[in-house]
Amino acid sequence: MAKILIIGEHDGKTLNPSTHKCVTCAKGIPDAAISVLLLGADTAVVAAQAAAIQGVTEVVRVDRPENAHPLAATFAPQVAAVASGYTHLFGPSTSFGKDLTPRVAALLGVPQVSDLMAVEGAHRFRRPIYAGNAIVTVDADPARLLVATVRVASFEAAPIGGSATIVSRSLDLALPTHTRYVGAHSGSTDRPDLQTAKRVVSGGRALASAENFKILFALADKIGAAVGASRAAVDAGYAPNELQVGQTGKIIAPEVYMAFGISGAIQHLTGIKDARTIVAVNKDPEAPIFEVADLGLVADLFQVVPEMTRLLGG
Amino acid sequence: MKKIMVCIKRVVDYNVRVRVKPDESGVMLEGVKMSVNPFDEIALEEALRIKERGTNAEVVAVSIGVADTQQQLRTALAMGADRAILVQTDHPVEPLTAAQTLLAVAKKESPDLILLGKQAIDDDANQTAQMLAALWDRPQATYVSKLAVDGAKATATREVDAGLETIEIDLPAVVSVDLRLNEPRYVKLPDIMKAKKKPLDVIGLDSLGVAASTWLKPVKTVAPPQRQKGIMVKDVTELVDVLKNKGLL
Ligand SMILES: Cc1cc2nc3c(=O)[nH]c(=O)nc-3n(C[C@H](O)[C@H](O)[C@H](O)COP(=O)(O)OP(=O)(O)OC[C@H]3O[C@@H](n4cnc5c(N)ncnc54)[C@H](O)[C@@H]3O)c2cc1C
């Protein structure tokens, strides 16, 4: 029988939906008992949320003041200590999970499989390589604990309705002090979160300034969409880094993705492959984005975006 | 800051459109242009800037790979690395093995800082820096877009899902770099000539006492499912109509 431990992601108040998606991935492994591990200063609230996910049988809490901020160097020895006795350790392919899980794997002396996109067996998975230009099926050694990150765009969130037991663990571990949290900065607003939004309005280099990007925000607000950006737009300072979509930004799977003035470089397309519907507006009829778009319009975005916003106004 | 180690991987150039082999045994690499992993180039650029800012640190470029990886190390030397080490092997290297190998080199070299890309654009694993930091029992700062070294400490700004996060780390440490850290310099012809005279040591993976793991076996490699080409609309009104009819707006 498989015993799967999922590292839950949270901010102390809310469990990140990436955790629910990891649960769905874990459910793909036959005959699995699924536990969620939460580290934090006080995980009472998020533990209750994790216990309510269908399919989770146990929630393990490790509360200590050093866990107030998720530093991989501090978290990894604790996760490694809890992980013994499990057959699989999963974390989300978010900046939190990607930072932490390889450090845990190395402490345990075991390999990691990154970005699981499909489960074919307890130790057989599919994952993307070369920016998604190829999909490889990997067999991992069943004799060892398997560490993996879960490509969250590939899985639906597991529903609520469970009632797992919650246990608290105190670990007798000296934690390193060589890594210290200083602060965080976020340019984001109360708009929908890019990674979970059903609709995304996204802009590229063609927007030409941060000021111009505001026309996308206006459209997004009208339809309750999150805003995304290409790397070129972020590099040029038109949009904050957390809006970047693609191989090195966020991999997203909204119901509709609207790309304005984005050429469709392979590294960008990697981030939107799983979008249900892709809409592209570009001046250039030869732009590669039209190869993947479900709906294309050859036009100037500076006319299209305000016009759309107006048409959707009434 | 006396010494900076920069880890470099030889990968298929990012402009190449990779194709899978008909027998599904992998991707086609024959005759394909190979380059320094773009993230590692940024790592090297950062090392050179720290050196040029007056620390005068020695910059050592290290790679693990086939004999031809010497080409990428020569590029690193031309960019400005002082010397290079190739740990040669003909076999694919799993991230854990890469980290163990780099640790063995780090133990010999005792760098104050190890810089490397946050991921390699071939297997996109995003593991080696974190694993190396764990095995070395030192701090890690991943996805770094700003780095300030100050004596025995460094302050790193990291690109995370929520925005930017700043952490302070004691040196020595491992730093994995993101795209916005800097823009790598172009290599000039005289630098390429000079690089030919710089030291490049080749050692065998076995000589480091690392047992390469083969715990992850690729079973088959296939092309991703293709999206159907869609329809073109003539104007904004039609676009909005179609989206509304599909229930998307
Ligand atoms: C290692 C690596 C990783 C990368 N990771 C990412 C990533 O995660 N995400 C990402 O996005 N990129 C990434 N890139 C960069 C990628 O290769 C492209 O450079 C980038 O996506 C281009 O952004 P763009 O489409 O906005 O700009 P461009 O390619 O310059 O395209 C601009 C488009 O706007 C159109 N246009 C211009 N004016 C108008 C107008 N008025 N109306 C309508 N259309 C107009 C043009 O026809 C053009 O198609 C990465 C690159 C590398 C090397």
Coordinates of C-alpha atoms and ligand atoms in Angstrom, one line a residue:
Chain A
M1 CA 0.0 0.0 0.0
A2 CA 1.2 3.5 -0.8
K3 CA 1.5 6.0 2.0
I4 CA 1.7 9.5 0.5
L5 CA 2.7 12.6 2.4
I6 CA 1.8 16.0 0.8
I7 CA 3.5 19.1 1.9
G8 CA 0.7 21.6 2.2
E9 CA 1.2 25.2 1.1
H10 CA -0.5 28.1 3.1
D11 CA 0.0 31.6 4.4
G12 CA -1.3 30.8 7.9
K13 CA -4.9 31.7 7.1
T14 CA -5.7 29.9 3.8
L15 CA -4.6 26.6 2.4
N16 CA -3.3 27.2 -1.1
P17 CA -5.4 25.4 -3.8
S18 CA -2.1 23.7 -4.9
T19 CA -2.6 21.4 -1.9
H20 CA -6.0 20.3 -3.1
K21 CA -4.5 19.6 -6.6
C22 CA -1.7 17.5 -5.1
V23 CA -4.4 15.4 -3.3
T24 CA -6.0 14.7 -6.7
C25 CA -2.7 13.7 -8.1
A26 CA -2.1 11.4 -5.1
K27 CA -5.5 9.8 -5.5
G28 CA -4.3 8.6 -8.9
I29 CA -2.1 6.1 -7.1
P30 CA -4.0 3.0 -6.3
D31 CA -4.6 2.0 -2.7
A32 CA -3.0 5.1 -1.2
A33 CA -3.4 6.6 2.2
I34 CA -3.0 10.4 1.9
S35 CA -1.6 12.6 4.6
V36 CA -1.0 16.4 4.5
L37 CA 1.9 18.0 6.4
L38 CA 1.6 21.6 7.5
L39 CA 4.5 23.6 8.9
G40 CA 3.9 27.0 10.3
A41 CA 3.9 29.2 13.4
D42 CA 0.3 28.3 14.0
T43 CA -1.4 25.9 11.6
A44 CA -4.7 25.4 13.5
V45 CA -6.8 27.2 10.9
V46 CA -5.2 25.7 7.8
A47 CA -5.1 22.2 9.4
A48 CA -8.9 22.3 9.6
Q49 CA -9.1 23.3 5.9
A50 CA -6.7 20.4 5.0
A51 CA -8.7 17.9 7.1
A52 CA -11.8 18.8 5.1
I53 CA -10.3 17.8 1.7
Q54 CA -11.9 14.6 0.4
G55 CA -9.4 11.8 0.3
V56 CA -7.1 13.0 3.1
T57 CA -7.0 10.7 6.1
E58 CA -4.5 12.5 8.3
V59 CA -3.2 16.0 8.8
V60 CA 0.2 16.4 10.5
R61 CA 0.9 19.7 12.1
V62 CA 4.4 20.9 13.1
D63 CA 4.0 24.3 14.7
R64 CA 7.0 26.3 15.9
P65 CA 8.0 29.9 15.8
E66 CA 10.9 29.3 13.3
N67 CA 8.2 28.1 10.8
A68 CA 6.6 31.5 10.5
H69 CA 8.1 31.9 7.0
P70 CA 8.6 29.1 4.6
L71 CA 12.4 28.9 4.3
A72 CA 13.6 25.8 2.6
A73 CA 16.7 25.5 4.8
T74 CA 14.5 25.5 8.0
F75 CA 11.6 23.4 6.6
A76 CA 13.6 20.7 4.9
P77 CA 15.0 18.9 7.9
Q78 CA 11.6 18.8 9.5
V79 CA 9.9 17.5 6.4
A80 CA 12.7 14.9 6.1
A81 CA 12.1 13.8 9.7
V82 CA 8.3 13.4 9.2
A83 CA 8.7 11.7 5.7
S84 CA 10.3 8.5 6.9
G85 CA 7.7 5.7 6.9
Y86 CA 6.0 7.1 3.8
T87 CA 6.4 5.8 0.3
H88 CA 5.8 9.1 -1.5
L89 CA 6.4 12.7 -0.7
F90 CA 4.6 15.2 -2.9
G91 CA 4.8 19.0 -3.0
P92 CA 3.3 21.5 -5.4
S93 CA 5.2 22.8 -8.5
T94 CA 4.9 26.3 -7.1
S95 CA 7.8 28.5 -6.0
F96 CA 7.3 27.2 -2.5
G97 CA 7.3 23.5 -3.4
K98 CA 10.1 23.8 -6.1
D99 CA 12.4 25.5 -3.6
L100 CA 11.7 23.0 -0.8
T101 CA 11.3 19.4 -2.1
P102 CA 14.7 18.9 -3.7
R103 CA 16.4 20.0 -0.5
V104 CA 14.3 17.3 1.3
A105 CA 15.1 14.7 -1.3
A106 CA 18.9 15.4 -1.0
L107 CA 18.7 15.1 2.8
L108 CA 17.0 11.8 2.4
G109 CA 19.4 10.7 -0.3
V110 CA 16.6 9.9 -2.8
P111 CA 15.8 11.2 -6.2
Q112 CA 13.0 13.6 -7.2
V113 CA 10.7 13.6 -10.2
S114 CA 9.6 17.2 -11.0
D115 CA 6.3 18.4 -12.4
L116 CA 4.2 15.2 -12.5
M117 CA 1.5 15.8 -15.1
A118 CA 0.0 12.3 -15.1
V119 CA 0.1 9.2 -12.9
E120 CA 0.4 5.8 -14.6
G121 CA 1.2 3.7 -11.6
A122 CA 2.7 4.0 -8.1
H123 CA 6.1 4.6 -9.6
R124 CA 5.4 5.5 -13.2
F125 CA 4.7 9.1 -14.1
R126 CA 4.6 11.5 -17.1
R127 CA 6.3 14.8 -17.0
P128 CA 7.1 17.6 -19.5
I129 CA 10.7 18.3 -20.6
Y130 CA 12.2 20.8 -23.1
A131 CA 9.6 23.5 -22.2
G132 CA 6.8 21.0 -22.9
N133 CA 8.1 20.1 -26.3
A134 CA 8.3 16.5 -25.2
I135 CA 6.6 14.4 -22.6
V136 CA 8.6 11.7 -20.9
T137 CA 7.3 8.7 -19.0
V138 CA 9.6 7.9 -16.0
D139 CA 9.9 4.8 -13.9
A140 CA 11.1 5.6 -10.4
D141 CA 12.8 3.0 -8.2
P142 CA 10.1 1.4 -6.0
A143 CA 12.6 0.5 -3.4
R144 CA 13.1 4.1 -2.3
L145 CA 10.9 6.9 -1.0
L146 CA 9.9 8.9 -4.0
V147 CA 9.9 12.7 -3.8
A148 CA 8.0 14.5 -6.5
T149 CA 6.5 17.9 -7.4
V150 CA 3.0 18.0 -8.9
R151 CA 2.4 20.2 -11.9
V152 CA -0.7 21.9 -10.5
A153 CA -2.1 23.0 -13.9
S154 CA -2.6 19.3 -14.7
F155 CA -5.0 18.4 -11.9
E156 CA -8.3 19.6 -10.7
A157 CA -8.6 20.6 -7.0
A158 CA -9.9 17.7 -4.8
P159 CA -13.3 18.6 -3.4
I160 CA -14.2 19.4 0.2
G161 CA -16.2 17.0 2.3
G162 CA -13.7 14.9 4.2
S163 CA -12.9 14.7 7.9
A164 CA -9.3 13.6 8.5
T165 CA -7.7 13.3 11.9
I166 CA -5.4 16.1 12.9
V167 CA -2.2 15.2 14.8
S168 CA 0.5 17.6 16.1
R169 CA 4.1 16.5 16.0
S170 CA 6.9 18.2 17.9
L171 CA 10.3 17.4 16.4
D172 CA 13.4 17.4 18.5
L173 CA 15.6 19.1 15.8
A174 CA 18.0 21.9 15.9
L175 CA 17.2 24.1 12.9
P176 CA 19.8 26.1 11.0
T177 CA 19.9 29.9 11.5
H178 CA 22.1 30.6 8.4
T179 CA 19.1 31.7 6.3
R180 CA 16.9 34.5 7.5
Y181 CA 13.6 36.0 6.2
V182 CA 13.8 39.7 5.6
G183 CA 10.6 40.7 3.8
A184 CA 8.2 40.3 0.9
H185 CA 6.9 42.6 -1.7
S186 CA 3.9 42.0 -3.9
G187 CA 2.6 44.2 -6.7
S188 CA -0.7 42.2 -6.8
T189 CA -4.1 43.5 -5.9
D190 CA -7.4 42.1 -5.0
R191 CA -7.9 40.8 -8.5
P192 CA -8.3 37.0 -9.0
D193 CA -5.2 35.0 -8.5
L194 CA -3.5 34.2 -11.8
Q195 CA -2.9 30.5 -11.0
T196 CA -6.6 29.8 -10.2
A197 CA -8.5 32.3 -12.2
K198 CA -11.0 31.0 -14.8
R199 CA -10.3 33.9 -17.1
V200 CA -6.9 35.5 -17.8
V201 CA -6.2 38.6 -19.9
S202 CA -2.5 38.8 -20.8
G203 CA -0.3 41.3 -22.5
G204 CA 3.1 41.3 -24.2
R205 CA 5.8 43.6 -25.3
A206 CA 3.4 45.3 -27.7
L207 CA 1.8 47.1 -24.7
A208 CA 4.9 49.3 -24.7
S209 CA 4.5 50.8 -21.2
A210 CA 3.2 50.1 -17.7
E211 CA 0.7 52.9 -18.3
N212 CA -0.7 51.1 -21.4
F213 CA -1.1 47.9 -19.4
K214 CA -3.9 49.7 -17.5
I215 CA -6.2 49.0 -20.5
L216 CA -5.8 45.3 -19.8
F217 CA -6.6 45.8 -16.2
A218 CA -9.8 47.6 -17.1
L219 CA -10.9 44.8 -19.4
A220 CA -9.9 42.2 -16.8
D221 CA -11.9 43.9 -14.1
K222 CA -14.9 44.1 -16.4
I223 CA -14.9 40.3 -16.8
G224 CA -13.5 39.2 -13.4
A225 CA -10.3 38.0 -15.0
A226 CA -6.7 37.8 -13.7
V227 CA -4.0 39.6 -15.6
G228 CA -0.9 37.9 -17.0
A229 CA 2.1 39.0 -19.0
S230 CA 4.9 37.7 -21.3
R231 CA 8.5 37.7 -20.1
A232 CA 9.2 40.6 -22.5
A233 CA 6.6 42.7 -20.8
V234 CA 7.9 41.9 -17.4
D235 CA 11.5 42.4 -18.3
A236 CA 10.6 45.8 -19.7
G237 CA 8.9 46.7 -16.4
Y238 CA 5.4 47.0 -17.9
A239 CA 4.1 44.4 -15.4
P240 CA 5.3 42.9 -12.1
N241 CA 7.2 39.6 -12.1
E242 CA 4.5 37.6 -10.5
L243 CA 2.3 38.1 -13.6
Q244 CA 4.7 36.2 -15.9
V245 CA 3.3 33.2 -17.7
G246 CA 5.5 30.5 -19.2
Q247 CA 8.3 28.1 -18.8
T248 CA 9.9 30.3 -16.2
G249 CA 6.8 32.0 -15.0
K250 CA 3.4 30.5 -14.1
I251 CA 1.9 27.4 -15.8
I252 CA -1.8 28.1 -15.8
A253 CA -5.0 26.3 -17.0
P254 CA -7.8 28.9 -17.2
E255 CA -11.0 28.3 -19.1
V256 CA -10.1 31.2 -21.3
Y257 CA -6.8 32.9 -22.0
M258 CA -6.7 36.1 -24.0
A259 CA -3.3 37.1 -25.4
F260 CA -2.9 40.6 -26.6
G261 CA 0.3 41.5 -28.4
I262 CA 2.1 38.3 -27.5
S263 CA 4.0 36.6 -30.3
G264 CA 3.7 33.1 -28.9
A265 CA 7.3 32.0 -28.2
I266 CA 7.6 28.4 -27.2
Q267 CA 8.5 29.4 -23.7
H268 CA 5.3 31.4 -23.4
L269 CA 3.1 28.7 -24.9
T270 CA 4.4 26.2 -22.3
G271 CA 2.5 28.2 -19.7
I272 CA -0.9 28.1 -21.4
K273 CA -1.0 24.7 -23.1
D274 CA -3.7 23.6 -20.7
A275 CA -6.0 26.6 -21.2
R276 CA -9.4 25.4 -22.4
T277 CA -9.7 28.2 -24.9
I278 CA -7.0 30.5 -26.2
V279 CA -7.8 33.8 -27.8
A280 CA -5.1 35.7 -29.6
V281 CA -5.1 39.3 -30.8
N282 CA -2.0 40.3 -32.8
K283 CA -1.2 42.7 -35.6
D284 CA 0.9 40.2 -37.4
P285 CA -1.1 37.4 -39.2
E286 CA 2.1 35.2 -39.1
A287 CA 2.5 35.4 -35.3
P288 CA 3.0 31.8 -34.0
I289 CA 0.4 32.4 -31.3
F290 CA -2.3 31.9 -34.0
E291 CA -1.0 28.3 -34.5
V292 CA -2.4 27.4 -31.0
A293 CA -5.3 29.9 -30.7
D294 CA -8.9 28.7 -30.8
L295 CA -10.0 32.2 -31.7
G296 CA -7.7 34.6 -33.6
L297 CA -8.1 38.2 -34.6
V298 CA -5.6 40.1 -36.7
A299 CA -5.9 43.7 -35.3
D300 CA -4.3 46.4 -33.3
L301 CA -4.8 45.7 -29.6
F302 CA -5.0 49.4 -28.8
Q303 CA -8.3 49.4 -30.7
V304 CA -9.5 45.9 -29.7
V305 CA -9.0 46.1 -25.9
P306 CA -11.0 49.4 -25.3
E307 CA -13.7 48.3 -27.8
M308 CA -14.1 44.9 -26.0
T309 CA -14.3 46.7 -22.6
R310 CA -17.0 48.9 -24.1
L311 CA -19.0 46.1 -25.7
L312 CA -18.9 44.2 -22.4
G313 CA -20.0 47.2 -20.5
G314 CA -23.7 46.9 -20.8
Chain B
M1 CA 35.0 36.9 -1.4
K2 CA 37.9 34.8 -2.7
K3 CA 36.4 32.3 -5.0
I4 CA 33.1 31.8 -6.9
M5 CA 32.1 28.5 -8.4
V6 CA 29.7 28.6 -11.3
C7 CA 28.0 25.5 -12.5
I8 CA 27.3 25.2 -16.2
K9 CA 25.3 22.7 -18.2
R10 CA 25.5 22.0 -21.9
V11 CA 22.0 21.9 -23.3
V12 CA 20.2 22.1 -26.6
D13 CA 20.2 25.8 -27.6
Y14 CA 17.0 27.5 -26.6
N15 CA 16.2 28.5 -30.2
V16 CA 16.1 24.9 -31.4
R17 CA 12.7 23.3 -31.8
V18 CA 13.2 20.0 -30.2
R19 CA 11.7 16.9 -31.8
V20 CA 11.2 13.4 -30.4
K21 CA 12.7 10.4 -32.0
P22 CA 10.3 8.2 -33.9
D23 CA 11.1 5.2 -31.7
E24 CA 10.2 7.3 -28.6
S25 CA 13.6 6.7 -27.0
G26 CA 14.3 10.3 -26.5
V27 CA 14.7 13.6 -28.4
M28 CA 16.8 14.1 -31.5
L29 CA 20.2 15.5 -30.6
E30 CA 22.2 14.7 -33.7
G31 CA 23.5 17.8 -35.4
V32 CA 21.6 20.0 -33.0
K33 CA 23.2 23.3 -31.8
M34 CA 24.3 23.0 -28.2
S35 CA 24.9 26.0 -25.9
V36 CA 25.4 27.0 -22.3
N37 CA 22.1 26.7 -20.4
P38 CA 20.8 30.3 -20.5
F39 CA 20.2 30.5 -16.8
D40 CA 23.8 29.4 -16.1
E41 CA 25.1 32.1 -18.4
I42 CA 23.3 34.6 -16.1
A43 CA 24.9 32.9 -13.1
L44 CA 28.3 33.3 -14.7
E45 CA 27.6 37.0 -15.6
E46 CA 26.7 37.6 -11.9
A47 CA 30.0 36.0 -10.8
L48 CA 32.0 38.2 -13.2
R49 CA 30.2 41.3 -12.0
I50 CA 31.0 40.4 -8.3
K51 CA 34.6 39.9 -9.3
E52 CA 34.7 43.2 -11.3
R53 CA 33.1 45.1 -8.5
G54 CA 36.5 44.9 -6.7
T55 CA 36.4 41.6 -4.9
N56 CA 38.7 40.2 -7.5
A57 CA 37.3 36.7 -6.7
E58 CA 38.6 33.8 -8.8
V59 CA 35.7 32.5 -11.0
V60 CA 35.8 28.8 -11.6
A61 CA 33.4 27.3 -14.1
V62 CA 32.4 23.7 -13.5
S63 CA 30.5 21.3 -15.7
I64 CA 29.5 17.6 -15.8
G65 CA 29.0 16.0 -19.1
V66 CA 30.4 14.5 -22.3
A67 CA 33.8 15.4 -23.7
D68 CA 32.3 18.0 -26.1
T69 CA 31.2 20.0 -23.0
Q70 CA 34.6 21.6 -23.3
Q71 CA 33.1 23.8 -25.9
Q72 CA 30.6 25.4 -23.4
L73 CA 33.4 25.7 -20.8
R74 CA 35.5 27.5 -23.4
T75 CA 32.6 29.9 -23.9
A76 CA 32.5 30.4 -20.1
L77 CA 36.3 31.1 -20.2
A78 CA 35.8 33.6 -23.0
M79 CA 33.1 35.4 -21.0
G80 CA 35.6 35.8 -18.3
A81 CA 35.9 32.8 -16.0
D82 CA 39.5 32.3 -14.8
R83 CA 39.6 28.5 -15.2
A84 CA 37.3 25.6 -15.8
I85 CA 36.8 22.0 -14.7
L86 CA 35.0 19.3 -16.7
V87 CA 33.8 16.3 -14.8
Q88 CA 33.5 14.0 -17.8
T89 CA 31.0 11.2 -18.2
D90 CA 29.2 9.7 -21.1
H91 CA 26.1 8.8 -19.1
P92 CA 23.0 10.9 -18.4
V93 CA 23.4 12.5 -15.0
E94 CA 20.4 12.7 -12.6
P95 CA 20.1 15.9 -10.5
L96 CA 21.1 14.1 -7.3
T97 CA 24.2 12.7 -9.0
A98 CA 25.0 16.2 -10.3
A99 CA 24.6 17.7 -6.8
Q100 CA 26.9 15.0 -5.3
T101 CA 29.5 15.6 -8.0
L102 CA 29.4 19.4 -7.6
L103 CA 29.7 18.9 -3.8
A104 CA 32.8 16.8 -4.4
V105 CA 34.3 19.6 -6.5
A106 CA 33.1 22.3 -3.9
K107 CA 34.9 20.4 -1.2
K108 CA 38.2 20.6 -3.1
E109 CA 37.7 24.2 -4.2
S110 CA 36.1 25.7 -1.0
P111 CA 34.3 28.5 -2.8
D112 CA 32.6 31.3 -0.9
L113 CA 29.7 31.3 -3.3
I114 CA 28.2 28.8 -5.8
L115 CA 26.1 30.3 -8.5
L116 CA 24.0 28.3 -11.0
G117 CA 20.9 28.5 -13.1
K118 CA 17.5 27.8 -11.4
Q119 CA 16.8 25.1 -14.0
A120 CA 18.3 23.6 -17.1
I121 CA 16.1 24.1 -20.2
D122 CA 16.5 20.5 -21.3
D123 CA 14.9 18.5 -18.4
D124 CA 13.5 21.5 -16.6
A125 CA 14.0 19.7 -13.3
N126 CA 14.8 22.7 -11.1
Q127 CA 16.6 20.5 -8.4
T128 CA 20.4 20.7 -8.5
A129 CA 21.0 24.0 -6.6
Q130 CA 18.7 23.0 -3.8
M131 CA 20.2 19.5 -3.6
L132 CA 23.7 20.8 -3.6
A133 CA 22.9 23.3 -0.8
A134 CA 21.4 20.4 1.3
L135 CA 24.4 18.1 0.8
W136 CA 26.8 21.0 1.5
D137 CA 24.7 21.9 4.6
R138 CA 24.7 25.5 3.5
P139 CA 22.0 28.2 2.8
Q140 CA 20.2 28.3 -0.5
A141 CA 18.7 31.3 -2.3
T142 CA 16.7 30.1 -5.3
Y143 CA 15.1 32.1 -8.2
V144 CA 17.3 35.2 -7.4
S145 CA 16.7 38.4 -9.4
K146 CA 18.9 40.6 -7.2
L147 CA 22.0 39.7 -5.2
A148 CA 24.1 41.9 -2.8
V149 CA 27.2 40.4 -1.3
D150 CA 28.4 42.0 1.9
G151 CA 31.4 40.4 3.6
A152 CA 30.3 37.0 5.1
K153 CA 26.6 37.6 4.2
A154 CA 24.5 38.1 1.1
T155 CA 21.0 39.6 0.6
A156 CA 19.0 37.9 -2.1
T157 CA 15.8 39.0 -3.7
R158 CA 13.8 35.9 -4.9
E159 CA 11.1 35.8 -7.6
V160 CA 8.2 33.8 -5.9
D161 CA 4.6 33.2 -6.9
A162 CA 3.4 36.1 -4.7
G163 CA 5.9 38.6 -6.0
L164 CA 9.4 39.2 -4.5
E165 CA 10.9 37.8 -1.3
T166 CA 14.1 39.0 0.3
I167 CA 16.2 36.7 2.5
E168 CA 19.6 37.1 4.1
I169 CA 22.1 34.2 3.9
D170 CA 25.4 33.5 5.5
L171 CA 28.3 32.6 3.1
P172 CA 29.3 30.2 1.8
A173 CA 26.0 29.6 0.1
V174 CA 24.3 28.3 -3.1
V175 CA 22.4 30.8 -5.2
S176 CA 20.2 29.8 -8.1
V177 CA 19.5 32.6 -10.6
D178 CA 16.5 33.8 -12.5
L179 CA 16.3 35.6 -15.8
R180 CA 16.0 39.1 -14.5
L181 CA 19.2 39.1 -12.5
N182 CA 21.3 40.5 -15.3
E183 CA 21.9 40.4 -19.0
P184 CA 24.9 38.4 -19.9
R185 CA 27.7 40.1 -21.9
Y186 CA 28.5 39.2 -25.5
V187 CA 31.8 37.3 -26.1
K188 CA 34.3 39.2 -28.3
L189 CA 36.7 37.6 -30.7
P190 CA 39.9 38.5 -28.7
D191 CA 38.3 36.9 -25.6
I192 CA 37.8 33.7 -27.5
M193 CA 41.5 33.6 -28.4
K194 CA 42.5 34.4 -24.8
A195 CA 40.2 31.7 -23.5
K196 CA 42.1 29.1 -25.4
K197 CA 45.1 29.6 -23.1
K198 CA 43.1 29.5 -19.9
P199 CA 43.3 26.2 -17.8
L200 CA 40.6 23.6 -18.4
D201 CA 41.0 20.5 -16.3
V202 CA 39.2 17.3 -17.3
I203 CA 38.6 14.7 -14.6
G204 CA 36.5 11.5 -14.6
L205 CA 33.3 11.3 -12.6
D206 CA 34.6 8.0 -11.0
S207 CA 37.7 9.8 -9.8
L208 CA 35.5 11.9 -7.5
G209 CA 34.1 8.8 -5.8
V210 CA 30.6 9.6 -6.9
A211 CA 28.4 6.6 -7.7
A212 CA 26.0 7.8 -10.4
S213 CA 22.4 6.9 -9.5
T214 CA 20.1 5.4 -12.1
W215 CA 16.9 5.5 -10.1
L216 CA 14.8 7.3 -12.7
K217 CA 14.4 5.4 -15.9
P218 CA 12.9 7.1 -18.9
V219 CA 10.4 4.6 -20.4
K220 CA 9.4 6.6 -23.5
T221 CA 9.4 10.1 -24.8
V222 CA 6.6 11.4 -27.0
A223 CA 5.5 14.6 -28.5
P224 CA 2.9 16.6 -26.6
P225 CA -0.7 16.5 -27.8
Q226 CA -1.2 19.2 -30.4
R227 CA -3.9 21.9 -30.1
Q228 CA -6.3 22.1 -33.0
K229 CA -5.9 25.2 -35.1
G230 CA -8.9 27.4 -34.4
I231 CA -10.9 29.9 -36.3
M232 CA -10.1 33.5 -37.2
V233 CA -12.8 36.2 -36.6
K234 CA -13.0 39.4 -38.6
D235 CA -13.6 42.0 -35.8
V236 CA -14.1 42.7 -32.1
T237 CA -17.9 42.3 -32.3
E238 CA -17.6 38.9 -33.8
L239 CA -15.0 38.0 -31.2
V240 CA -17.2 39.0 -28.3
D241 CA -20.2 37.2 -29.9
V242 CA -18.3 33.9 -30.3
L243 CA -17.0 34.1 -26.7
K244 CA -20.5 34.8 -25.4
N245 CA -22.0 32.0 -27.4
K246 CA -19.4 29.6 -25.9
G247 CA -20.3 30.8 -22.5
L248 CA -16.9 32.2 -21.9
L249 CA -17.9 35.8 -21.2
Ligands
LIG1 C1 15.3 30.4 -21.0 C2 14.2 31.3 -21.4 C3 13.0 31.3 -20.7 C4 11.9 32.0 -21.1 N1 10.8 32.0 -20.3 C5 9.7 32.7 -20.7 C6 8.4 32.7 -20.0 O1 8.3 32.1 -18.9 N2 7.4 33.4 -20.5 C7 7.5 34.2 -21.6 O2 6.5 34.8 -22.0 N3 8.6 34.2 -22.3 C8 9.7 33.5 -21.9 N4 10.9 33.6 -22.6 C9 11.0 34.7 -23.7 C10 10.4 34.2 -25.0 O3 11.3 33.5 -25.7 C11 9.9 35.5 -25.8 O4 11.1 36.3 -25.9 C12 8.8 36.3 -25.1 O5 7.8 35.4 -24.7 C13 8.3 37.3 -26.1 O6 7.4 38.2 -25.5 P1 6.3 38.9 -26.3 O7 5.5 37.9 -27.1 O8 5.6 39.8 -25.4 O9 7.2 39.8 -27.3 P2 7.4 39.7 -28.8 O10 7.9 38.4 -29.2 O11 8.2 40.9 -29.2 O12 6.0 39.9 -29.5 C14 5.2 41.0 -29.5 C15 4.0 40.8 -30.4 O13 3.2 41.9 -30.4 C16 2.6 42.1 -31.7 N5 2.2 43.5 -31.7 C17 3.0 44.6 -31.8 N6 2.2 45.7 -31.7 C18 0.9 45.3 -31.7 C19 -0.3 45.9 -31.6 N7 -0.4 47.3 -31.6 N8 -1.5 45.2 -31.6 C20 -1.4 43.8 -31.6 N9 -0.3 43.2 -31.7 C21 0.9 43.9 -31.7 C22 3.7 41.7 -32.6 O14 3.2 41.3 -33.9 C23 4.4 40.5 -31.9 O15 3.8 39.3 -32.3 C24 12.0 32.9 -22.2 C25 13.2 32.9 -23.0 C26 14.2 32.1 -22.6 C27 15.5 32.1 -23.4

